[in-house]
Amino acid sequence: MPFPGGLWWLLCCRQGFTLLRRDYGEADREADGEAEEEASFELRAQGDQGSLEVSLSQPTRSSSGSERSLLVAEEMRSLIVEKGPGPVEDDPDALVKGWLQREVRGGVKTPWIRPRKYWFVLTPDSLDYYSSNEKGARRLGSLVLTSLCSVLWPDKQTYKETGYWSVTVFGRKHCYRLYTEHLNEAVHWVCAVQKVIDSKAPVQTPTQLLMRDIEEHCDSPEVLEQIYRCNPILRYTSSPLYAPLLPFPYGSLDQSAPGPRSYTTLRDEAVKLFNSLQQLELERDPVPLMQGVLQTCLDLPPLVDEIYCQLVKQTTEPPAPGGQGDLHYWQLLTCMSCTFLPSPPVLRFLRFHLDRRVLAELPGASCGQGARQVPGLPSGQCRRDPPGISCRTESRFPASEMAKYACFIREALGKTKGRECVPSLEEILVLMRRQEMICTVHCPGAPACSVAISSHTTAEEVAQELVSRLGLSQSPNLFALYEQSRRREQPVGSTTLLADVLTRFENLAGEEREQDPPCRLCFKHYGFLDTDNVPRDSLEFALLFEQAHEMVLRGYVPTSEETLQTLAALRLQSLNSDFSTHAPFPRLEELFPPHVLHARLPPPRRRPPTKCRGARLRAGLLAGGLWGQALAKQRAERDQRLRGRLREEGASTMAAIVEKWKLLQGMGRPEAMAAYVALVREWPGFGSTLFDVDLRVSPAGARPQRLWLGIGAKAVSLYKPGEPEPLDSFCYGRISSFGASDSSTFRLSVEDRDLLFETSQVDEIAQLLNTYLASAGAQRPPRPQEPATSPPASDPTALPQELCPVARPWQHRPPVGSFHS
């Protein structure tokens, strides 16, 4: 039954409206043979000059065409190059042409649907394909190339799966997936298409053009009001956003993100984020959603400017100023300002938005909890305000919450330099109230300290505050903050933001088991420049005592078991004073190195390898039946015997420690601590920071040698684990250079030799060396007069036996105990 004339006319008009609004998510109805029309009133080539009423980018179904500065037809003519059905071979604008196969429905991986071969022609404006290369051939499709188009290089994996080299060209609405059997031909097409894309002028959206016009007319309030009134794209909207406010490249080049998260194209993610912002208005607990938005921006940095523009749009003339939804937008904008710094154009637009709309006039008071009044400046002017710009603006909402958020954001933008992690849930809650966080720092041998920090506080600032608070300003030694977890302990970089450290702790808390101790921050010695002149009654000596005890427990103080028992007795005396049966006993692993007890256990017996293939097969079959259950039972019994043996060894060791503890009756806590430190100081490596490294030896392929690399204030030493005397020691005058060869290899150049160490602490080693070299700049240690002779050159694997400074025998102290070398 034929359609009535009126209905047919309505369908034709609807198709026309679809073409005009195809940039806002309308269904793609173009078949393979139709040409792609880049019809969009959202994008314009840079340099187009429009009237003051700039084009409308946010779609409103009832918008009128009089609000657009460029008509749709004009923009279509500026983007689309009309071509007639003239001869293909005689096209003078053709840059590259040839036969390529284009993927059709089903894809090239479908064996029963083969790609179709077409004649492709690349011109300075588009990529066209025809039914043949003869004169008068019909043009089947055209992809207009702009600066936002992108092209993917041939993928080797696709060639392995299909036998074709692929060339993918992304347009605004379409994607051409082309295939060829020759790699050089595919590379030639990719280079040619990319050259055409690079030659195009940058494309700007109406939002960018409006930002430029606002900056140019910032001194004309009447003109600015007209711009905002005539362009709804700048104001709050409750309808969805169908296209991003800023230009993003077509295609999926930037969709990969670190971690388990997967993203689509940047344009799609921008639209999804706006939907998330609209959901934020109705959320009772907006913190998780805010953190999700921040995480997306961290994974996809190009979206940072887009989110700023979206938040500025949604906080401009909202329907309910100060309502729940409006405050949620301001709170997210506050978190954004403490996490990401926008590009300069967006930053200027954001500052203008803060000055024009919501900054309050607060005479005689500060701009909120986050903004501090600067002495000498007029009342109402913020610390971060540029000269001549004050918080006194024509605000519609004076002394409101939005004004306080605006002043907080303005000050935060002057401090933000980028974050490694998004704010934690606790930090987001604090930022929503414009307050500071409370960070707990543990000090060995002293109560924990609570420090107020902001999102911009660095580890060096907190360390300096603790040094001043604990009275350590006159100490020649260096101090730093450390991250302590069950697995490792590492110093926090001086420029690291503590807010990022707390976020990592929050993430690790969800991964750790319940019995694992939580991660924490600790204040400790970082560089030992002078340990001999530390007063015994000072807090620094208590820190030194605790750090020496940590070295003993970790096995970094090689000595005999008898001396370790003496140290454990001194530790008990410092904790509980004289022996008493009612005194609390710490666990043995808190007094004595656990690895010493494990070394007493017999090594597990290794089963001889099965040589016969049939025997291995029978063993594999028996392992899954009754024989496998018997083996598992035997292993369980063996483990139980080992645990029983370990308990016995622990009980005997604890009894020996208690006997030594009884002999220390009458010794005070300061004397016990001093005796403990004096005993540990007898080891020549005391005061050095030890790192577990693997020394690469020659010839190539030889197994690396496990060593301790000791970084001290005067020299770098090499120790064999468990041995008290160093294999070699290099004073800093002999070290010509050092650095990281790669992420897991540290290179140390000593005179004419290069030592390569495999370690996971490359950055920590280099930073500590730099710190000691900077500290020794004013007081450089003397060079040795006559270095010892190096080993023969015929043995490149041997270490030189020269020591700088010369290692002397240990001075034993019988009353307390001594190390055995």
PDB file of N, CA and C in Angstrom, residues 546-561 564 567 588-599 676 680 683 685-686 688-692 706-709 719-725 810 819:
ATOM      1  N   GLU A 546      65.815   2.657  68.574  1.00  0.00           N
ATOM      2  CA  GLU A 546      64.763   1.893  67.906  1.00  0.00           C
ATOM      3  C   GLU A 546      65.185   1.483  66.502  1.00  0.00           C
ATOM      4  N   GLN A 547      65.880   2.352  65.803  1.00  0.00           N
ATOM      5  CA  GLN A 547      66.314   2.012  64.454  1.00  0.00           C
ATOM      6  C   GLN A 547      67.390   0.931  64.472  1.00  0.00           C
ATOM      7  N   ALA A 548      68.276   0.972  65.477  1.00  0.00           N
ATOM      8  CA  ALA A 548      69.271  -0.090  65.610  1.00  0.00           C
ATOM      9  C   ALA A 548      68.594  -1.426  65.902  1.00  0.00           C
ATOM     10  N   HIS A 549      67.537  -1.416  66.710  1.00  0.00           N
ATOM     11  CA  HIS A 549      66.823  -2.646  67.019  1.00  0.00           C
ATOM     12  C   HIS A 549      66.126  -3.198  65.768  1.00  0.00           C
ATOM     13  N   GLU A 550      65.604  -2.348  64.930  1.00  0.00           N
ATOM     14  CA  GLU A 550      64.995  -2.813  63.683  1.00  0.00           C
ATOM     15  C   GLU A 550      66.030  -3.478  62.783  1.00  0.00           C
ATOM     16  N   MET A 551      67.235  -2.932  62.714  1.00  0.00           N
ATOM     17  CA  MET A 551      68.288  -3.548  61.919  1.00  0.00           C
ATOM     18  C   MET A 551      68.631  -4.939  62.442  1.00  0.00           C
ATOM     19  N   VAL A 552      68.651  -5.092  63.771  1.00  0.00           N
ATOM     20  CA  VAL A 552      68.969  -6.394  64.352  1.00  0.00           C
ATOM     21  C   VAL A 552      67.894  -7.406  63.992  1.00  0.00           C
ATOM     22  N   LEU A 553      66.628  -7.039  64.126  1.00  0.00           N
ATOM     23  CA  LEU A 553      65.545  -7.972  63.834  1.00  0.00           C
ATOM     24  C   LEU A 553      65.511  -8.365  62.364  1.00  0.00           C
ATOM     25  N   ARG A 554      65.916  -7.502  61.479  1.00  0.00           N
ATOM     26  CA  ARG A 554      65.906  -7.807  60.054  1.00  0.00           C
ATOM     27  C   ARG A 554      67.144  -8.577  59.609  1.00  0.00           C
ATOM     28  N   GLY A 555      68.052  -8.823  60.519  1.00  0.00           N
ATOM     29  CA  GLY A 555      69.242  -9.584  60.169  1.00  0.00           C
ATOM     30  C   GLY A 555      70.321  -8.767  59.511  1.00  0.00           C
ATOM     31  N   TYR A 556      70.257  -7.436  59.611  1.00  0.00           N
ATOM     32  CA  TYR A 556      71.252  -6.572  58.990  1.00  0.00           C
ATOM     33  C   TYR A 556      72.420  -6.265  59.921  1.00  0.00           C
ATOM     34  N   VAL A 557      72.504  -6.962  61.069  1.00  0.00           N
ATOM     35  CA  VAL A 557      73.644  -6.819  61.971  1.00  0.00           C
ATOM     36  C   VAL A 557      74.215  -8.220  62.174  1.00  0.00           C
ATOM     37  N   PRO A 558      75.206  -8.602  61.398  1.00  0.00           N
ATOM     38  CA  PRO A 558      75.738  -9.972  61.501  1.00  0.00           C
ATOM     39  C   PRO A 558      76.549 -10.143  62.780  1.00  0.00           C
ATOM     40  N   THR A 559      76.164 -11.119  63.564  1.00  0.00           N
ATOM     41  CA  THR A 559      76.855 -11.399  64.816  1.00  0.00           C
ATOM     42  C   THR A 559      76.485 -12.798  65.277  1.00  0.00           C
ATOM     43  N   SER A 560      76.989 -13.206  66.442  1.00  0.00           N
ATOM     44  CA  SER A 560      76.723 -14.547  66.966  1.00  0.00           C
ATOM     45  C   SER A 560      75.382 -14.575  67.682  1.00  0.00           C
ATOM     46  N   GLU A 561      74.896 -15.813  67.928  1.00  0.00           N
ATOM     47  CA  GLU A 561      73.625 -15.969  68.626  1.00  0.00           C
ATOM     48  C   GLU A 561      73.729 -15.489  70.067  1.00  0.00           C
ATOM     49  N   LEU A 564      73.265 -11.826  70.068  1.00  0.00           N
ATOM     50  CA  LEU A 564      71.862 -11.503  69.801  1.00  0.00           C
ATOM     51  C   LEU A 564      71.008 -11.724  71.034  1.00  0.00           C
ATOM     52  N   LEU A 567      71.591  -8.751  73.268  1.00  0.00           N
ATOM     53  CA  LEU A 567      70.824  -7.606  72.775  1.00  0.00           C
ATOM     54  C   LEU A 567      69.357  -7.740  73.145  1.00  0.00           C
ATOM     55  N   LEU A 588      58.701 -13.482  70.806  1.00  0.00           N
ATOM     56  CA  LEU A 588      60.115 -13.729  70.551  1.00  0.00           C
ATOM     57  C   LEU A 588      60.575 -13.021  69.278  1.00  0.00           C
ATOM     58  N   GLU A 589      59.724 -12.971  68.235  1.00  0.00           N
ATOM     59  CA  GLU A 589      60.135 -12.307  66.992  1.00  0.00           C
ATOM     60  C   GLU A 589      60.272 -10.807  67.148  1.00  0.00           C
ATOM     61  N   GLU A 590      59.822 -10.229  68.278  1.00  0.00           N
ATOM     62  CA  GLU A 590      60.031  -8.816  68.563  1.00  0.00           C
ATOM     63  C   GLU A 590      61.322  -8.566  69.341  1.00  0.00           C
ATOM     64  N   LEU A 591      62.002  -9.661  69.740  1.00  0.00           N
ATOM     65  CA  LEU A 591      63.259  -9.534  70.484  1.00  0.00           C
ATOM     66  C   LEU A 591      64.442 -10.154  69.762  1.00  0.00           C
ATOM     67  N   PHE A 592      64.187 -11.181  68.988  1.00  0.00           N
ATOM     68  CA  PHE A 592      65.254 -11.999  68.412  1.00  0.00           C
ATOM     69  C   PHE A 592      64.976 -12.184  66.926  1.00  0.00           C
ATOM     70  N   PRO A 593      66.026 -12.141  66.068  1.00  0.00           N
ATOM     71  CA  PRO A 593      65.800 -12.286  64.619  1.00  0.00           C
ATOM     72  C   PRO A 593      65.171 -13.640  64.290  1.00  0.00           C
ATOM     73  N   PRO A 594      64.034 -13.689  63.640  1.00  0.00           N
ATOM     74  CA  PRO A 594      63.390 -14.977  63.342  1.00  0.00           C
ATOM     75  C   PRO A 594      64.216 -15.865  62.416  1.00  0.00           C
ATOM     76  N   HIS A 595      65.007 -15.252  61.534  1.00  0.00           N
ATOM     77  CA  HIS A 595      65.730 -16.078  60.564  1.00  0.00           C
ATOM     78  C   HIS A 595      66.780 -16.958  61.238  1.00  0.00           C
ATOM     79  N   VAL A 596      67.243 -16.563  62.432  1.00  0.00           N
ATOM     80  CA  VAL A 596      68.234 -17.384  63.131  1.00  0.00           C
ATOM     81  C   VAL A 596      67.605 -18.696  63.593  1.00  0.00           C
ATOM     82  N   LEU A 597      66.380 -18.638  64.077  1.00  0.00           N
ATOM     83  CA  LEU A 597      65.689 -19.853  64.492  1.00  0.00           C
ATOM     84  C   LEU A 597      65.388 -20.752  63.300  1.00  0.00           C
ATOM     85  N   HIS A 598      64.974 -20.168  62.189  1.00  0.00           N
ATOM     86  CA  HIS A 598      64.680 -20.973  60.997  1.00  0.00           C
ATOM     87  C   HIS A 598      65.944 -21.620  60.447  1.00  0.00           C
ATOM     88  N   ALA A 599      67.109 -20.979  60.652  1.00  0.00           N
ATOM     89  CA  ALA A 599      68.350 -21.572  60.149  1.00  0.00           C
ATOM     90  C   ALA A 599      68.737 -22.834  60.911  1.00  0.00           C
ATOM     91  N   TYR A 676      72.960  -1.111  74.458  1.00  0.00           N
ATOM     92  CA  TYR A 676      72.473  -1.734  73.227  1.00  0.00           C
ATOM     93  C   TYR A 676      73.080  -1.046  72.003  1.00  0.00           C
ATOM     94  N   VAL A 680      75.839  -2.495  69.135  1.00  0.00           N
ATOM     95  CA  VAL A 680      75.569  -2.524  67.691  1.00  0.00           C
ATOM     96  C   VAL A 680      76.557  -1.644  66.941  1.00  0.00           C
ATOM     97  N   TRP A 683      79.838  -2.877  65.082  1.00  0.00           N
ATOM     98  CA  TRP A 683      79.874  -3.355  63.693  1.00  0.00           C
ATOM     99  C   TRP A 683      80.255  -2.201  62.773  1.00  0.00           C
ATOM    100  N   GLY A 685      79.575  -1.519  59.820  1.00  0.00           N
ATOM    101  CA  GLY A 685      78.522  -1.048  58.938  1.00  0.00           C
ATOM    102  C   GLY A 685      77.425  -0.273  59.614  1.00  0.00           C
ATOM    103  N   PHE A 686      77.541  -0.051  60.929  1.00  0.00           N
ATOM    104  CA  PHE A 686      76.504   0.709  61.618  1.00  0.00           C
ATOM    105  C   PHE A 686      76.489   2.151  61.097  1.00  0.00           C
ATOM    106  N   SER A 688      75.146   2.794  58.164  1.00  0.00           N
ATOM    107  CA  SER A 688      74.908   2.656  56.726  1.00  0.00           C
ATOM    108  C   SER A 688      73.520   2.064  56.497  1.00  0.00           C
ATOM    109  N   THR A 689      72.941   2.419  55.401  1.00  0.00           N
ATOM    110  CA  THR A 689      71.674   1.842  54.979  1.00  0.00           C
ATOM    111  C   THR A 689      71.967   0.696  54.027  1.00  0.00           C
ATOM    112  N   LEU A 690      71.498  -0.494  54.361  1.00  0.00           N
ATOM    113  CA  LEU A 690      71.803  -1.690  53.585  1.00  0.00           C
ATOM    114  C   LEU A 690      70.684  -1.990  52.601  1.00  0.00           C
ATOM    115  N   PHE A 691      71.093  -2.375  51.405  1.00  0.00           N
ATOM    116  CA  PHE A 691      70.162  -2.749  50.343  1.00  0.00           C
ATOM    117  C   PHE A 691      70.550  -4.142  49.831  1.00  0.00           C
ATOM    118  N   ASP A 692      69.576  -4.995  49.646  1.00  0.00           N
ATOM    119  CA  ASP A 692      69.810  -6.314  49.047  1.00  0.00           C
ATOM    120  C   ASP A 692      69.942  -6.162  47.534  1.00  0.00           C
ATOM    121  N   ARG A 706      74.614 -12.534  45.326  1.00  0.00           N
ATOM    122  CA  ARG A 706      73.811 -11.778  46.298  1.00  0.00           C
ATOM    123  C   ARG A 706      74.730 -11.081  47.302  1.00  0.00           C
ATOM    124  N   LEU A 707      74.550  -9.750  47.447  1.00  0.00           N
ATOM    125  CA  LEU A 707      75.376  -8.934  48.328  1.00  0.00           C
ATOM    126  C   LEU A 707      74.505  -7.934  49.063  1.00  0.00           C
ATOM    127  N   TRP A 708      75.099  -7.291  50.063  1.00  0.00           N
ATOM    128  CA  TRP A 708      74.526  -6.118  50.700  1.00  0.00           C
ATOM    129  C   TRP A 708      75.277  -4.897  50.196  1.00  0.00           C
ATOM    130  N   LEU A 709      74.562  -3.904  49.748  1.00  0.00           N
ATOM    131  CA  LEU A 709      75.148  -2.627  49.348  1.00  0.00           C
ATOM    132  C   LEU A 709      74.874  -1.632  50.459  1.00  0.00           C
ATOM    133  N   TYR A 719      79.007  -5.992  51.217  1.00  0.00           N
ATOM    134  CA  TYR A 719      79.087  -7.041  52.226  1.00  0.00           C
ATOM    135  C   TYR A 719      78.486  -8.324  51.663  1.00  0.00           C
ATOM    136  N   LYS A 720      79.061  -9.423  52.075  1.00  0.00           N
ATOM    137  CA  LYS A 720      78.426 -10.700  51.838  1.00  0.00           C
ATOM    138  C   LYS A 720      77.445 -10.940  52.974  1.00  0.00           C
ATOM    139  N   PRO A 721      76.176 -11.275  52.671  1.00  0.00           N
ATOM    140  CA  PRO A 721      75.166 -11.387  53.730  1.00  0.00           C
ATOM    141  C   PRO A 721      75.619 -12.313  54.854  1.00  0.00           C
ATOM    142  N   GLY A 722      75.534 -11.789  56.085  1.00  0.00           N
ATOM    143  CA  GLY A 722      75.895 -12.563  57.260  1.00  0.00           C
ATOM    144  C   GLY A 722      77.325 -12.411  57.696  1.00  0.00           C
ATOM    145  N   GLU A 723      78.185 -11.773  56.887  1.00  0.00           N
ATOM    146  CA  GLU A 723      79.593 -11.596  57.253  1.00  0.00           C
ATOM    147  C   GLU A 723      79.816 -10.169  57.737  1.00  0.00           C
ATOM    148  N   PRO A 724      80.547 -10.002  58.842  1.00  0.00           N
ATOM    149  CA  PRO A 724      80.692  -8.662  59.415  1.00  0.00           C
ATOM    150  C   PRO A 724      81.641  -7.749  58.654  1.00  0.00           C
ATOM    151  N   GLU A 725      82.696  -8.300  58.076  1.00  0.00           N
ATOM    152  CA  GLU A 725      83.683  -7.466  57.404  1.00  0.00           C
ATOM    153  C   GLU A 725      83.258  -7.221  55.960  1.00  0.00           C
ATOM    154  N   TRP A 810      87.238  -5.311  64.830  1.00  0.00           N
ATOM    155  CA  TRP A 810      86.252  -4.785  65.773  1.00  0.00           C
ATOM    156  C   TRP A 810      86.837  -4.716  67.173  1.00  0.00           C
ATOM    157  N   PHE A 819      80.683  -8.977  69.106  1.00  0.00           N
ATOM    158  CA  PHE A 819      80.449  -9.634  67.825  1.00  0.00           C
ATOM    159  C   PHE A 819      81.610 -10.584  67.524  1.00  0.00           C
TER     160      PHE A 819
END
